[in-house]
JSON list of C-alpha atoms in Angstrom, two decimals:
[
{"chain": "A", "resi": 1, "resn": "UNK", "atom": "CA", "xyz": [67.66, 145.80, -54.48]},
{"chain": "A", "resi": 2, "resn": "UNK", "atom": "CA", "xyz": [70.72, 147.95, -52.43]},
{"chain": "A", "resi": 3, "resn": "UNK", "atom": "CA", "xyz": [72.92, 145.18, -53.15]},
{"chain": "A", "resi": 4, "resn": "UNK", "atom": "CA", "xyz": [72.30, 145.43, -56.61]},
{"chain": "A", "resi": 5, "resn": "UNK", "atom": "CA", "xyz": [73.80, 149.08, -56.81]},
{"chain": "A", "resi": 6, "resn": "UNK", "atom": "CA", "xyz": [77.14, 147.47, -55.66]},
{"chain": "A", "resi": 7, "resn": "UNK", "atom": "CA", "xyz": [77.20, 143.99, -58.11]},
{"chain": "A", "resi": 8, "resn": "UNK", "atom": "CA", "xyz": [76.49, 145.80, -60.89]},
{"chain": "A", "resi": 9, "resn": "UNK", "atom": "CA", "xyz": [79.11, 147.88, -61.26]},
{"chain": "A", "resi": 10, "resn": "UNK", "atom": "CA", "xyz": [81.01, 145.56, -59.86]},
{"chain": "A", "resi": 11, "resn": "UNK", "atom": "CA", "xyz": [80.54, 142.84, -62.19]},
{"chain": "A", "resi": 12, "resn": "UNK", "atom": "CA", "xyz": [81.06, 145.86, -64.83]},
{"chain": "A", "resi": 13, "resn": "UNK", "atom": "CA", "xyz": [84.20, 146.62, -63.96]},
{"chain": "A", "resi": 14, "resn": "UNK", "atom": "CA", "xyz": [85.27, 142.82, -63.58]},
{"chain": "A", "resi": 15, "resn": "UNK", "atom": "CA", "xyz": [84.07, 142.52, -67.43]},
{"chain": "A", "resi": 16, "resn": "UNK", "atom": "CA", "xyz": [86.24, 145.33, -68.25]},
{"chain": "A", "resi": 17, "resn": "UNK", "atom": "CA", "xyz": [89.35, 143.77, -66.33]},
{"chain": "A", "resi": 18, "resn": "UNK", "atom": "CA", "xyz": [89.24, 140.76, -67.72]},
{"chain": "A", "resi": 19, "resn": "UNK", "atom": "CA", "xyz": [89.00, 142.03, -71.53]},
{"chain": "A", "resi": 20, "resn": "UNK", "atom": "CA", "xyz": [91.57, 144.73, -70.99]},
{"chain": "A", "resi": 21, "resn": "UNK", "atom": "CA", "xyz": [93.95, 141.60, -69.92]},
{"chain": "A", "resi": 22, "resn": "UNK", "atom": "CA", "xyz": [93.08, 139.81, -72.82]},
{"chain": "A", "resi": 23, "resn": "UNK", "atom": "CA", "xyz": [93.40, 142.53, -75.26]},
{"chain": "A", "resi": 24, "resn": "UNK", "atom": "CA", "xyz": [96.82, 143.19, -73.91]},
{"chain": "A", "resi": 25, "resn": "UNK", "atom": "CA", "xyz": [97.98, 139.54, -73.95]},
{"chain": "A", "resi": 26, "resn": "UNK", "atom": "CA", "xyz": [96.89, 139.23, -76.91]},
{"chain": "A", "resi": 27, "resn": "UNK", "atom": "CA", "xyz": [99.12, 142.83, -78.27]},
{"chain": "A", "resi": 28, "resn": "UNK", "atom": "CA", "xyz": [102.38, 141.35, -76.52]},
{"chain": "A", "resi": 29, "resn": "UNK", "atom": "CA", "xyz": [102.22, 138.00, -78.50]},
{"chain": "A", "resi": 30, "resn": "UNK", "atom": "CA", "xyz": [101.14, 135.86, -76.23]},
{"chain": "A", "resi": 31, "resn": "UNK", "atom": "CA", "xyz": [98.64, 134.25, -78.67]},
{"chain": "A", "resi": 32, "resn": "UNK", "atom": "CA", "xyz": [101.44, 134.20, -81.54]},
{"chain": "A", "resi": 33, "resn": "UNK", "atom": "CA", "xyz": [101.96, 130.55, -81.75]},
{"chain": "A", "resi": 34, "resn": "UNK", "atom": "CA", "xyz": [99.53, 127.97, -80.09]},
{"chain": "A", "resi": 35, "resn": "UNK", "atom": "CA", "xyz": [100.89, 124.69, -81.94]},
{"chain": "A", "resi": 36, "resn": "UNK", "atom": "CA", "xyz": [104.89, 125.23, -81.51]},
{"chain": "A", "resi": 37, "resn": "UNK", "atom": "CA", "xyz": [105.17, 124.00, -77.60]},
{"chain": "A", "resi": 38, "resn": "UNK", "atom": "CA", "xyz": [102.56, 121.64, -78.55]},
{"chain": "A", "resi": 39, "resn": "UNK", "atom": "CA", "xyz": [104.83, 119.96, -81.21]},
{"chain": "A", "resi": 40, "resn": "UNK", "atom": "CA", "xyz": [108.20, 120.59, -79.41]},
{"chain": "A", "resi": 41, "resn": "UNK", "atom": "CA", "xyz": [107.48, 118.21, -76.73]},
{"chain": "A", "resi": 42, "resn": "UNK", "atom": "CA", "xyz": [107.06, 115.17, -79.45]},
{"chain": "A", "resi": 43, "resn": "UNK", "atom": "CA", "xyz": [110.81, 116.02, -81.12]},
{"chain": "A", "resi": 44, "resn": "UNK", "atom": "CA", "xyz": [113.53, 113.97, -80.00]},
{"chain": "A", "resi": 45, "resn": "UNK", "atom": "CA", "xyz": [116.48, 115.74, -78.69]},
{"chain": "A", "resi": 46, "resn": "UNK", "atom": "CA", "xyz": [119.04, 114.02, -80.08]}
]
């Protein structure tokens, strides 16, 4: 049960990390465009 007062908040705060990341990845464009690399590497570079 004491170990419970530490993984809780813990695993709170590890929730809260990983969304602030996302939500700031996803503000700086780094979702913008998911298909262009995709579709570069089949183009021939002639």
């Amino acid at each position: 049960m004491e170990s419970l007062y530490l993984l809780v908040p813990l695993s709170v705060a590890l929730v809260f990390g990983a969304l602030w990341l996302f939500f700031k990845a996803a503000d700086d464009g780094q979702f913008d465009d998911l298909e262009g690399p995709a579709l570069r590497i089949l183009q021939d570079d002639d």
